[in-house]
Every structure is written in structure tokens, then in C-alpha cells.
PDB file of C-alpha atoms and ligand atoms in Angstrom:
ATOM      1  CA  UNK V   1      60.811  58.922  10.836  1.00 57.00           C
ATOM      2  CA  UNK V   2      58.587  56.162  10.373  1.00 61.00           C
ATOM      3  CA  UNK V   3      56.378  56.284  13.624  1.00 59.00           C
ATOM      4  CA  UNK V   4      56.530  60.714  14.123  1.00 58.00           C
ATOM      5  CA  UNK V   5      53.120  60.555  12.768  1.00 56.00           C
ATOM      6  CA  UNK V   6      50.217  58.222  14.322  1.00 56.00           C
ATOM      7  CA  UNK V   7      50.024  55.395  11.819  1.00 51.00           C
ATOM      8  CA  UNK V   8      47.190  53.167  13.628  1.00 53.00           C
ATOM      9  CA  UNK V   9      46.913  49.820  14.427  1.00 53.00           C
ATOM     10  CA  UNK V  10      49.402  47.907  11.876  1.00 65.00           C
ATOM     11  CA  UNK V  11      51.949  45.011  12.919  1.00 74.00           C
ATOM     12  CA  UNK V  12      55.695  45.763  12.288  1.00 81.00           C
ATOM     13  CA  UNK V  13      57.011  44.198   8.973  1.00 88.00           C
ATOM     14  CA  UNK V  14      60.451  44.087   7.321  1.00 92.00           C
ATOM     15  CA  UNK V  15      59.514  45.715   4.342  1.00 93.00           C
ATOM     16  CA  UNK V  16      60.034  48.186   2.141  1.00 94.00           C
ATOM     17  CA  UNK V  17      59.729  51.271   3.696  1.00 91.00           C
ATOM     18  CA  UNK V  18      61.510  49.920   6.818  1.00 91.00           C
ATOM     19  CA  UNK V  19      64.279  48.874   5.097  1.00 94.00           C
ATOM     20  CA  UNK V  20      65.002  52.340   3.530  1.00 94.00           C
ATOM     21  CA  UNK V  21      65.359  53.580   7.567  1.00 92.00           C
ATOM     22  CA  UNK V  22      66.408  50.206   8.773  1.00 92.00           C
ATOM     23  CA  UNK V  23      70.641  51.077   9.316  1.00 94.00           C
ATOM     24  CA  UNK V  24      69.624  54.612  11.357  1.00 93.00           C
ATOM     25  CA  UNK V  25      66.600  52.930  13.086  1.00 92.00           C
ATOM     26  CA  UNK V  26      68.562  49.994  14.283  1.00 94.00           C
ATOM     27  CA  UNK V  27      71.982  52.224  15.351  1.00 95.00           C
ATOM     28  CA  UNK V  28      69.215  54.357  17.288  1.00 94.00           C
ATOM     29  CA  UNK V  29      67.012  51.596  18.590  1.00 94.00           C
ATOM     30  CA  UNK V  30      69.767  48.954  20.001  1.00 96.00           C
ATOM     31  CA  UNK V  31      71.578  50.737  22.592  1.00 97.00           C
ATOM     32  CA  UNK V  32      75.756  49.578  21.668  1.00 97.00           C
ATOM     33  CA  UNK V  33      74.947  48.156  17.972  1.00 98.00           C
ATOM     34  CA  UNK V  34      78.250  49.528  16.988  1.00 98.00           C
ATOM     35  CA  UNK V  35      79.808  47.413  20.013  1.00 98.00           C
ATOM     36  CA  UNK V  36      77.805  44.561  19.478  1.00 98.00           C
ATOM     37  CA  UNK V  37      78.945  44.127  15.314  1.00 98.00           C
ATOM     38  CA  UNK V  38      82.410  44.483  16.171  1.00 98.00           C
ATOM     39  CA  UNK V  39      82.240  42.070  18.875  1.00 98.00           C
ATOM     40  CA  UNK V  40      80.483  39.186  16.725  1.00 98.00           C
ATOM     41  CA  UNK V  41      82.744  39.700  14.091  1.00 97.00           C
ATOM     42  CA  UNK V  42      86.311  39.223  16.596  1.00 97.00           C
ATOM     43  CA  UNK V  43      84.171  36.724  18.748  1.00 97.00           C
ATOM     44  CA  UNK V  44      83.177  34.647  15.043  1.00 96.00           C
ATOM     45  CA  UNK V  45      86.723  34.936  13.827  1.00 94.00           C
ATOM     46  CA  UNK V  46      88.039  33.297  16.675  1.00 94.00           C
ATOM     47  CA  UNK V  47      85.662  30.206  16.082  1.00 94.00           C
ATOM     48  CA  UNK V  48      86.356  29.968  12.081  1.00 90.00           C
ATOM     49  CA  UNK V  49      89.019  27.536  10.978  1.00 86.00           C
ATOM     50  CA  UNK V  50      90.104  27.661   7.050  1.00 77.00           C
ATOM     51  CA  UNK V  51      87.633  27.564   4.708  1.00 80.00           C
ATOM     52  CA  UNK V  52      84.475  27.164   6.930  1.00 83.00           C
ATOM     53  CA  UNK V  53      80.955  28.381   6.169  1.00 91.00           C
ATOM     54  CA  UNK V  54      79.497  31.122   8.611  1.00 97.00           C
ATOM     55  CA  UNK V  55      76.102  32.110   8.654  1.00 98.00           C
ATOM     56  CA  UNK V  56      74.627  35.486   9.348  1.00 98.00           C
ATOM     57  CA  UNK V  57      70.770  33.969   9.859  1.00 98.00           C
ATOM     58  CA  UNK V  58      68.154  37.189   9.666  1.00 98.00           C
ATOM     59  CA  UNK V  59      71.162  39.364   8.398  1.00 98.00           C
ATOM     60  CA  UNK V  60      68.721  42.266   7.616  1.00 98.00           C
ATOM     61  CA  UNK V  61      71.537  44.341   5.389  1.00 98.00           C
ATOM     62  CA  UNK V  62      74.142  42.303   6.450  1.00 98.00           C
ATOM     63  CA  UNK V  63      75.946  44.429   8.741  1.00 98.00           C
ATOM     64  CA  UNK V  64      77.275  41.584  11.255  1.00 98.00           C
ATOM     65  CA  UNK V  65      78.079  39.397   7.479  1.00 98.00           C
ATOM     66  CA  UNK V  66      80.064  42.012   6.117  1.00 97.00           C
ATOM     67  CA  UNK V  67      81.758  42.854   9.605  1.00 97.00           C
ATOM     68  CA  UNK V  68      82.649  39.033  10.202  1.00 96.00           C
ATOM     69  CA  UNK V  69      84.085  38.627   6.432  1.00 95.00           C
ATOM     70  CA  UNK V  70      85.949  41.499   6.939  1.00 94.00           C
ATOM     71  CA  UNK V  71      87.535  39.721   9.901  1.00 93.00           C
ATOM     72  CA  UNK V  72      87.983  36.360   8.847  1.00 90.00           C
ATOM     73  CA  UNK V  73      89.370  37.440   5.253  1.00 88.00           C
ATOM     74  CA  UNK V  74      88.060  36.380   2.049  1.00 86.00           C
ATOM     75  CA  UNK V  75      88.619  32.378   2.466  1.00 86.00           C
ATOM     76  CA  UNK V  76      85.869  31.999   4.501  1.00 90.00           C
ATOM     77  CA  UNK V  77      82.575  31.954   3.045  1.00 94.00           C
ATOM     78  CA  UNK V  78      79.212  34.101   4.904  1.00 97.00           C
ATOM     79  CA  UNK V  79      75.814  33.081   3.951  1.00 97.00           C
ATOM     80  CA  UNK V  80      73.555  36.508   4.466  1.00 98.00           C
ATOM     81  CA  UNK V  81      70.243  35.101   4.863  1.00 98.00           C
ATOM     82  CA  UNK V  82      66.702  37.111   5.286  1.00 98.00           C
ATOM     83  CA  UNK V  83      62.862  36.195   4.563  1.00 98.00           C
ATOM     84  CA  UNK V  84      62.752  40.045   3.557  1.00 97.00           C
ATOM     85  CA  UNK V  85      63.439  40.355  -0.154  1.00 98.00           C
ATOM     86  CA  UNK V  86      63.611  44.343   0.502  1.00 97.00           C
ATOM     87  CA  UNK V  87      66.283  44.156   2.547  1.00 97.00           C
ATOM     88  CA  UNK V  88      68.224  42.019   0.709  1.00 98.00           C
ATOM     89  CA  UNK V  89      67.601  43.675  -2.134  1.00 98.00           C
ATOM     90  CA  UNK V  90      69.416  46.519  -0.142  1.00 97.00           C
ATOM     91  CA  UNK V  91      72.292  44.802   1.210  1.00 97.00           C
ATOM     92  CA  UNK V  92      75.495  46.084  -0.058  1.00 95.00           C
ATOM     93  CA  UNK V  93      77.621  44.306  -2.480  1.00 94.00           C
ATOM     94  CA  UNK V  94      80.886  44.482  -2.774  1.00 91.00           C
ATOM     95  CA  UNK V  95      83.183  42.764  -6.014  1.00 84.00           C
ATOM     96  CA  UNK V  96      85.594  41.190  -3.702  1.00 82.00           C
ATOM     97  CA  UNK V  97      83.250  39.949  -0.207  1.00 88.00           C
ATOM     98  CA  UNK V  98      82.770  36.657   0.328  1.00 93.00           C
ATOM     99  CA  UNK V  99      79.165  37.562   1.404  1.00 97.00           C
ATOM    100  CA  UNK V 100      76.731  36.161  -0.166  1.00 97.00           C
ATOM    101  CA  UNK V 101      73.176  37.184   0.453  1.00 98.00           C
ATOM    102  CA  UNK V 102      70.136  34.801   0.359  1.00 98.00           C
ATOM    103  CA  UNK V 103      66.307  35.853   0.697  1.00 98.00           C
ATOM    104  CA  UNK V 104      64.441  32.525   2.123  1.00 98.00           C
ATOM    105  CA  UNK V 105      62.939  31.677   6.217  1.00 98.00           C
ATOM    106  CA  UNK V 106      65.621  31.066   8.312  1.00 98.00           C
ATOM    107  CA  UNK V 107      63.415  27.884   9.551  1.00 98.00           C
ATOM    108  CA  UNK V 108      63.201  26.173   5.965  1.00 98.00           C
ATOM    109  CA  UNK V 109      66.761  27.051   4.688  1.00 97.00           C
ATOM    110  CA  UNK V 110      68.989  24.013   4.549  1.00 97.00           C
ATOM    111  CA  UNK V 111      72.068  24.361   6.884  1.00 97.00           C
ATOM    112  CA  UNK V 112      75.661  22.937   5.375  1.00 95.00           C
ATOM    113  CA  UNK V 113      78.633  22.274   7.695  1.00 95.00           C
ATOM    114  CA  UNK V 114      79.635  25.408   9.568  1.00 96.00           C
ATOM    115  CA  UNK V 115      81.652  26.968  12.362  1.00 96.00           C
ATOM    116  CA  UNK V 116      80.018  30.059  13.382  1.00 97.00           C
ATOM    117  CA  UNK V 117      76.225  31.004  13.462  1.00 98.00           C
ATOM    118  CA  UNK V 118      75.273  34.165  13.753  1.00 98.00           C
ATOM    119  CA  UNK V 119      71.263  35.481  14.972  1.00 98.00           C
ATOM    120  CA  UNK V 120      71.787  38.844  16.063  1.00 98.00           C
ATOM    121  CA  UNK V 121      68.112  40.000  16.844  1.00 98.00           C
ATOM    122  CA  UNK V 122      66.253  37.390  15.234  1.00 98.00           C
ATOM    123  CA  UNK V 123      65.356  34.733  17.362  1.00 98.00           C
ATOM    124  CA  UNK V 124      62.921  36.944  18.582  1.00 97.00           C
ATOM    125  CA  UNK V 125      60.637  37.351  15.786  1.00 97.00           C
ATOM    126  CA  UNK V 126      59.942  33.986  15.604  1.00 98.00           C
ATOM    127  CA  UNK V 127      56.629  32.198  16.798  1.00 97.00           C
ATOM    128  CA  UNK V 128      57.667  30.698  20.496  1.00 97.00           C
ATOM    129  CA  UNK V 129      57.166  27.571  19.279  1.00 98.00           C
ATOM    130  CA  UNK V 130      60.148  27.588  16.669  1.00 98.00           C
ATOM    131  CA  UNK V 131      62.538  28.785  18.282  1.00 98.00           C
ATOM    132  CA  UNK V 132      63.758  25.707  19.610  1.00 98.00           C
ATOM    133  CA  UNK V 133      63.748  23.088  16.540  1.00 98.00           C
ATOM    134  CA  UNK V 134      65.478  26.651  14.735  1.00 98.00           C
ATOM    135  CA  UNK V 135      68.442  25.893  17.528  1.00 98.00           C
ATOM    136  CA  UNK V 136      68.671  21.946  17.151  1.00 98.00           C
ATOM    137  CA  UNK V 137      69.164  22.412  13.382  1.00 98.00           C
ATOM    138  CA  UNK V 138      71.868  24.749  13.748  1.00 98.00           C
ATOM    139  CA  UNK V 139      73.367  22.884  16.885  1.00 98.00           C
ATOM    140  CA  UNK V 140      73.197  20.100  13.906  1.00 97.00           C
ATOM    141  CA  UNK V 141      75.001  22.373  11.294  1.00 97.00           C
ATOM    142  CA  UNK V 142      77.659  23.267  13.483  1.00 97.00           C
ATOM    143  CA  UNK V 143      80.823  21.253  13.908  1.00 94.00           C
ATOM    144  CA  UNK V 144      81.610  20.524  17.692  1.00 93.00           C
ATOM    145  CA  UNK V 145      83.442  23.011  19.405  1.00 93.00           C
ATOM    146  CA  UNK V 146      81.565  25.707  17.166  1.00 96.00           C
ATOM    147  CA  UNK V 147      79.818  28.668  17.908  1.00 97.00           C
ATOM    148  CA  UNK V 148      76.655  30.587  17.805  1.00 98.00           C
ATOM    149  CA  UNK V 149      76.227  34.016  18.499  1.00 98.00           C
ATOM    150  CA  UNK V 150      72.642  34.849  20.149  1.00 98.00           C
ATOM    151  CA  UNK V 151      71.983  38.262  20.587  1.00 98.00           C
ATOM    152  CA  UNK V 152      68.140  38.805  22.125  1.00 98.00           C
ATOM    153  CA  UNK V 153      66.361  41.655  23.349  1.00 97.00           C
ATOM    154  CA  UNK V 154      65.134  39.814  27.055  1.00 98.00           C
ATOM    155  CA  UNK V 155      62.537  39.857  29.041  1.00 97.00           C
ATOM    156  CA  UNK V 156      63.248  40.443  32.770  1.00 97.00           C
ATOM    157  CA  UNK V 157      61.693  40.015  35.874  1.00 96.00           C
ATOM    158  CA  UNK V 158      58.483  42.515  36.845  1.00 94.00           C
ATOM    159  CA  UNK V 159      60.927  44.602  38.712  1.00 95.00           C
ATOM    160  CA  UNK V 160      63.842  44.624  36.958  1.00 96.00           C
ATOM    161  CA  UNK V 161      61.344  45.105  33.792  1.00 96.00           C
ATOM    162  CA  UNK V 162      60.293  48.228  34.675  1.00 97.00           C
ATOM    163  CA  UNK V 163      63.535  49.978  35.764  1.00 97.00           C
ATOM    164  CA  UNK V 164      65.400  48.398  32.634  1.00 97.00           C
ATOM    165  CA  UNK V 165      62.427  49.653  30.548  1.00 95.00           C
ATOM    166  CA  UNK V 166      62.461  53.386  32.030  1.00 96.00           C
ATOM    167  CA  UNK V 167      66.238  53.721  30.994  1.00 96.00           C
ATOM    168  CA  UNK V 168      65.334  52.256  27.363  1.00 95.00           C
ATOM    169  CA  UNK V 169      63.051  55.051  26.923  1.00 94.00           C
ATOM    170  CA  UNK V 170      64.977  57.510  27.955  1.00 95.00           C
ATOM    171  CA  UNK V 171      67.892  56.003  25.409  1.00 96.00           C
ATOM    172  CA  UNK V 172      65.723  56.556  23.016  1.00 93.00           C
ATOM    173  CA  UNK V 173      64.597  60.282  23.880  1.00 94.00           C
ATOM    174  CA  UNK V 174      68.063  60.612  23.944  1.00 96.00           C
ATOM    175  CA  UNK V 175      68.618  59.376  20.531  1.00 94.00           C
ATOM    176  CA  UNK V 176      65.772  62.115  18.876  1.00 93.00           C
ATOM    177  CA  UNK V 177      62.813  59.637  19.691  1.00 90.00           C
ATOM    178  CA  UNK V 178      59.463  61.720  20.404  1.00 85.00           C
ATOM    179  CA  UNK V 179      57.259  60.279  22.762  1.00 88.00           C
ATOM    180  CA  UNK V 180      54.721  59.154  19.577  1.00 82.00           C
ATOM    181  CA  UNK V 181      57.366  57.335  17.988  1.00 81.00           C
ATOM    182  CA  UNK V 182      58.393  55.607  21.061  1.00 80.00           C
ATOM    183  CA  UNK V 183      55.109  54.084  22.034  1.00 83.00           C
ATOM    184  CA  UNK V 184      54.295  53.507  18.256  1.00 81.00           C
ATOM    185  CA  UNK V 185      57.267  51.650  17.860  1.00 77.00           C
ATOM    186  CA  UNK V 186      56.524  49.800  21.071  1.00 82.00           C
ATOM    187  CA  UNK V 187      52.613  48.963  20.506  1.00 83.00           C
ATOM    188  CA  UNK V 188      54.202  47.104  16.633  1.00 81.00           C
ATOM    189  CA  UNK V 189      56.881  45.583  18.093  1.00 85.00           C
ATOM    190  CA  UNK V 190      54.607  43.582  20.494  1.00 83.00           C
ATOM    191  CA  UNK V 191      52.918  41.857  17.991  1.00 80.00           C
ATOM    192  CA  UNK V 192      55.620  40.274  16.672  1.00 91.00           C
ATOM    193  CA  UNK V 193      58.476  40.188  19.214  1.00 94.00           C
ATOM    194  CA  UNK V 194      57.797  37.948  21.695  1.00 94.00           C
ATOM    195  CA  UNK V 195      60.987  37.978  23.972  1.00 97.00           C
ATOM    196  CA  UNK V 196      62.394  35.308  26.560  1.00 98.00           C
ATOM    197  CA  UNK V 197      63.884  35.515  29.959  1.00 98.00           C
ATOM    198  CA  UNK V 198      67.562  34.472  30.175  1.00 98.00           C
ATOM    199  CA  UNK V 199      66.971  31.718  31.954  1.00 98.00           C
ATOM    200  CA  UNK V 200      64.777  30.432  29.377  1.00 98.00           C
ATOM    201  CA  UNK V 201      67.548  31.216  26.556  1.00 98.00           C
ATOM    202  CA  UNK V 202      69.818  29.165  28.491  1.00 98.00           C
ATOM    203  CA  UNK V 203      67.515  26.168  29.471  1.00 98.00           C
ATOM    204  CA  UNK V 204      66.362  26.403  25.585  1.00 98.00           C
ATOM    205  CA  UNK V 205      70.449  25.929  24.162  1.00 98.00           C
ATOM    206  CA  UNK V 206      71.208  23.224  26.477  1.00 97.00           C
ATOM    207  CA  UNK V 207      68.125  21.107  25.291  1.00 98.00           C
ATOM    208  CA  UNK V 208      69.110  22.272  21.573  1.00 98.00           C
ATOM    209  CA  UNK V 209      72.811  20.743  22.410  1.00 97.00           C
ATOM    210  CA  UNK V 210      75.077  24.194  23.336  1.00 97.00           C
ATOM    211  CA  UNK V 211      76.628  24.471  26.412  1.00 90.00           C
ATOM    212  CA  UNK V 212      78.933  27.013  28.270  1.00 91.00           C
ATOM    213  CA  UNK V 213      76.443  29.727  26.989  1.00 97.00           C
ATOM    214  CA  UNK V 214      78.397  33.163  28.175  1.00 98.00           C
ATOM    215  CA  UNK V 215      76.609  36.182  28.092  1.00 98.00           C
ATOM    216  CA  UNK V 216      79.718  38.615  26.538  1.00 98.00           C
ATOM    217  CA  UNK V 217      77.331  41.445  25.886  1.00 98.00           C
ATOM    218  CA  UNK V 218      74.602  43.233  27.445  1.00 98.00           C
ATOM    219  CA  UNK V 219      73.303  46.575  27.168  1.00 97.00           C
ATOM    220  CA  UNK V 220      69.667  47.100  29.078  1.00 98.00           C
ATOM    221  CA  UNK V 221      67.515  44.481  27.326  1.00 97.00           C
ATOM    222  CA  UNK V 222      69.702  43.772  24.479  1.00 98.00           C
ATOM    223  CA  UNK V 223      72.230  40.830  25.658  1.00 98.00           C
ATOM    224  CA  UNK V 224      74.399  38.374  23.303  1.00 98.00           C
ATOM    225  CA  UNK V 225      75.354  34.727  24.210  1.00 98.00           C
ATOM    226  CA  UNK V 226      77.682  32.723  22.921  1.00 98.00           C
ATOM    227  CA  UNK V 227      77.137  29.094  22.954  1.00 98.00           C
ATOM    228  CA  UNK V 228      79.322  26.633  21.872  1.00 97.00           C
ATOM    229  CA  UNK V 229      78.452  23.081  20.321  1.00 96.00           C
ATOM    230  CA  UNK V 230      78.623  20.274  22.576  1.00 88.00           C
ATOM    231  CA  UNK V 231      81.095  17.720  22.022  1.00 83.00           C
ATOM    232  CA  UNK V 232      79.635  14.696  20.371  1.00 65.00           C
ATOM    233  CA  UNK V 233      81.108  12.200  22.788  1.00 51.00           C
ATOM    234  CA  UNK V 234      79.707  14.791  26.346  1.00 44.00           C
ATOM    235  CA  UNK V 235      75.830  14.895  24.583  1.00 41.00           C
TER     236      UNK V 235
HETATM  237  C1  LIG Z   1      71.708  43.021  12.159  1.00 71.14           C
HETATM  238  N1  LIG Z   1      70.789  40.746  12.265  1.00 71.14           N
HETATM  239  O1  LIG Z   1      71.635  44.199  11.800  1.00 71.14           O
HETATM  240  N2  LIG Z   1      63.599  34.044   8.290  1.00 71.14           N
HETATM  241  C2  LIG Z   1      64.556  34.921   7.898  1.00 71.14           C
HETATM  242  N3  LIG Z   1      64.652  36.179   8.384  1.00 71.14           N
HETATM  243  C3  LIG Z   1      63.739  36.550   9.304  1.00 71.14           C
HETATM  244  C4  LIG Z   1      62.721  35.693   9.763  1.00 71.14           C
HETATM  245  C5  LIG Z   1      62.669  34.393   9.203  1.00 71.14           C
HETATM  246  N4  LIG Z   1      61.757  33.505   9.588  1.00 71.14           N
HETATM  247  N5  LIG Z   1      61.967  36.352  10.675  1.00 71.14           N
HETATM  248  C6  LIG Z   1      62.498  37.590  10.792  1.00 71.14           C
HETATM  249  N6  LIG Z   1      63.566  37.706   9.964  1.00 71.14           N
HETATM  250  C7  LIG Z   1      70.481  42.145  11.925  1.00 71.14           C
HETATM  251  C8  LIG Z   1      69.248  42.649  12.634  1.00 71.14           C
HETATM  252  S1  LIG Z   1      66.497  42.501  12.552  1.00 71.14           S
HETATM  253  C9  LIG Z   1      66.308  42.935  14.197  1.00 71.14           C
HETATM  254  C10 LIG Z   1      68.101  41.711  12.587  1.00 71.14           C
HETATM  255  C11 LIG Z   1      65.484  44.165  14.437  1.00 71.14           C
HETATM  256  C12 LIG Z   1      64.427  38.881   9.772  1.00 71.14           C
HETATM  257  C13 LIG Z   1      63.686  40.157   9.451  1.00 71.14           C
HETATM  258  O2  LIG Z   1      63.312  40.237   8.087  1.00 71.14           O
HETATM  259  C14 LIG Z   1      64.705  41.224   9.875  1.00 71.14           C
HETATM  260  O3  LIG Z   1      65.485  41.666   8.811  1.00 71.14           O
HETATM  261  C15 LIG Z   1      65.564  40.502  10.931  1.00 71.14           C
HETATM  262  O4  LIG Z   1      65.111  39.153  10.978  1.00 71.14           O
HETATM  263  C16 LIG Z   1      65.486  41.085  12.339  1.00 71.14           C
HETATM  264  O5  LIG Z   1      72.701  42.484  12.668  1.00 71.14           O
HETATM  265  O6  LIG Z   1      64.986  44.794  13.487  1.00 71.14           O
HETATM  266  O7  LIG Z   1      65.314  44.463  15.657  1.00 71.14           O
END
């Protein structure tokens, strides 16, 4: 119930108090979250070949991680990575997972070898202007013929927008949102989640070095791509 009672002016942050509400504010805020783990996880395990490194890159508590591990089985390794140390101090651990949780920015880590990327709602949060070298070094991690699994909220067209943005609200009325929280939640967000139009998602992984980008998931504003690393000899 972070935003039933009027909190001013602040930006949204990862942190502590956010992380504590983060699993029932993202199953409430994402319309098909449920959907959209289980389909990264049989989408990744498809793209993993023995042994191969995935990477779950803004894992928050490592829901899609744990999800793809469980998939894939123990041989593959998941990186869980996340610039907030409260949620990864929250992320689950379990004796036998071949998670493995890292608190560091997504744009500094250094990528190893790897078969399947996953940024499920994290793009976004990123300045505009990093997006894009964020993309070439994981189009540069990523063997050829590997994946990446892009899930954004996006922006549509002023139209579209509007209607799109009517039916989100009244998903999350539905979901036990009052009116305060909503437009709260919304007046944070903007701050600090600059989204992009499809078109510009898809312009943005071609110059990065993905192509056949299919969109396998959409639900309102929240749609997930999957791009697979160009061929070395077809770049
Ligand atoms: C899920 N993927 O449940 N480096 C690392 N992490 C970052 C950075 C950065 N530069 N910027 C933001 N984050 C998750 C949901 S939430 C989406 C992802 C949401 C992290 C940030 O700390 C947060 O945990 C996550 O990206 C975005 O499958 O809350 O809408």
C-alpha cells in the first residue's frame, strides 16, 4: 500500500520499502506477469544449449531467474543481476538453484558468453541514451543464433495512447488500486520510466545486431520481443 496515502513529490526508487511490496505490486501492476514468467522461461529454454550462461539483467527478486532455471535444469547456469542491493538482498535462495544473484548496473557488469538474455521490464529505466550501447554489449555476449527476451512497457501512438491507457486504469481499479494510488504511482513512474514506441524497439535491435524481433507477448502496454542474434557471416 505504498501510494494509499499522498506521499508528495518523490521519484520512484528500488529500495527498501519497495522491495518488501515489490512481488504483489508487480503481479498487480503488469497486467499477465504470471503469463509473461512462464513464457520467458519455455521461450529461454528453447534457446539454451548444455551448459550455457543465461542472464536475468534487472532480475528484481529473480522471479523470471528462478522460473528459467527451473526449466532448463540445474546444468545451466543464471546470473540474477540488480543495481538494488534490497532486492537482492530479498531474492530467494534455494540450496540446489543454479541462480546466482549479483547486485551491480546492468550497464557496467561484464557480460561472458551466453545464450539467452533476459530484461523483463528494465530497459525502461534506463536514461534514453543507454539503452542502445546496453543492447550492442549483449548482442556481443550472445552467441549467434541466441536470444534476448525484451519485455517493455510501450509507448503508443496519441490515439491508441489514450484508449490503451483508459483500460490500464481500469486493470488496476480492478486489481484494489484507489484512484490516489493510481495517479501516485503514475506521477513516480514518469520520472524515471521513459518508454519507447515499438517501432523504435525494433529500429534500436537491428542497429544493436538482433533481427527477426517477434513480439510473442502483449498485454495493453506491456509487450515482450524476442530477438535473436544475427549470424556473424548476415551482419
Ligand atoms: C521481474 N525483471 O520481476 N542496473 C541493474 N538493475 C537496474 C538498473 C541498472 N542500471 N536500473 C534499474 N534496475 C523483473 C522486474 S523491475 C520492473 C524488473 C518494474 C532494476 C531495478 O532495481 C528493478 O529491480 C528492475 O530493474 C525493474 O521479472 O518494477 O516495473
Amino acid at each position: 500500500m505504498l501510494y494509499a496515502t499522498p506521499r508528495g513529490a518523490g521519484r520512484f526508487r528500488f529500495d527498501a520499502e519497495v522491495a518488501v511490496v515489490f512481488q504483489d505490486m508487480i503481479e498487480r501492476s503488469v497486467p499477465g506477469y504470471a503469463s509473461l514468467i512462464h513464457g520467458i522461461a519455455v521461450l529461454g529454454g528453447k534457446y539454451a544449449q548444455a551448459g550455457a550462461t543465461c542472464y536475468d539483467l534487472g532480475c528484481s527478486l529473480g522471479t523470471a531467474a528462478r522460473a528459467l532455471s527451473a526449466r532448463m535444469g540445474p546444468e545451466h547456469p543464471v546470473l540474477a543481476i540488480d543495481s538494488s542491493p534490497d532486492m537482492i538482498a530479498r531474492c530467494p535462495r534455494f540450496p540446489d538453484s543454479s541462480v546466482q544473484y549479483r547486485c551491480a548496473d546492468i550497464r557496467e557488469v561484464a557480460l561472458d558468453a551466453a545464450d539467452v538474455v533476459v530484461l523483463n521490464l528494465t530497459l525502461q529505466f534506463l536514461p534514453p541514451g543507454d539503452r542502445l550501447p546496453l543492447l550492442q554489449r549483449i548482442a556481443g555476449a550472445l552467441r549467434p543464433g541466441g536470444a534476448l527476451i525484451l519485455t517493455e512497457k510501450i509507448r503508443f501512438d496519441k490515439a491508441a495512447e489514450i484508449l490503451v491507457q483508459k483500460r490500464y486504469e481500469n486493470f488496476k481499479r480492478a486489481q484494489g488500486y484507489s484512484e490516489l494510488e493510481i495517479s501516485q504511482k503514475r506521477t513516480a513512474l514518469e520520472q524515471v520510466l521513459v518508454r519507447d514506441s515499438l517501432p523504435t524497439h525494433r529500429e534500436r535491435l537491428a542497429t544493436a545486431g538482433f533481427d527477426s524481433v517477434t513480439v510473442w507477448f502483449q498485454c495493453l502496454h506491456f509487450t515482450s520481443m524476442l530477438a535473436i542474434r544475427r549470424n556473424a557471416k548476415a551482419a
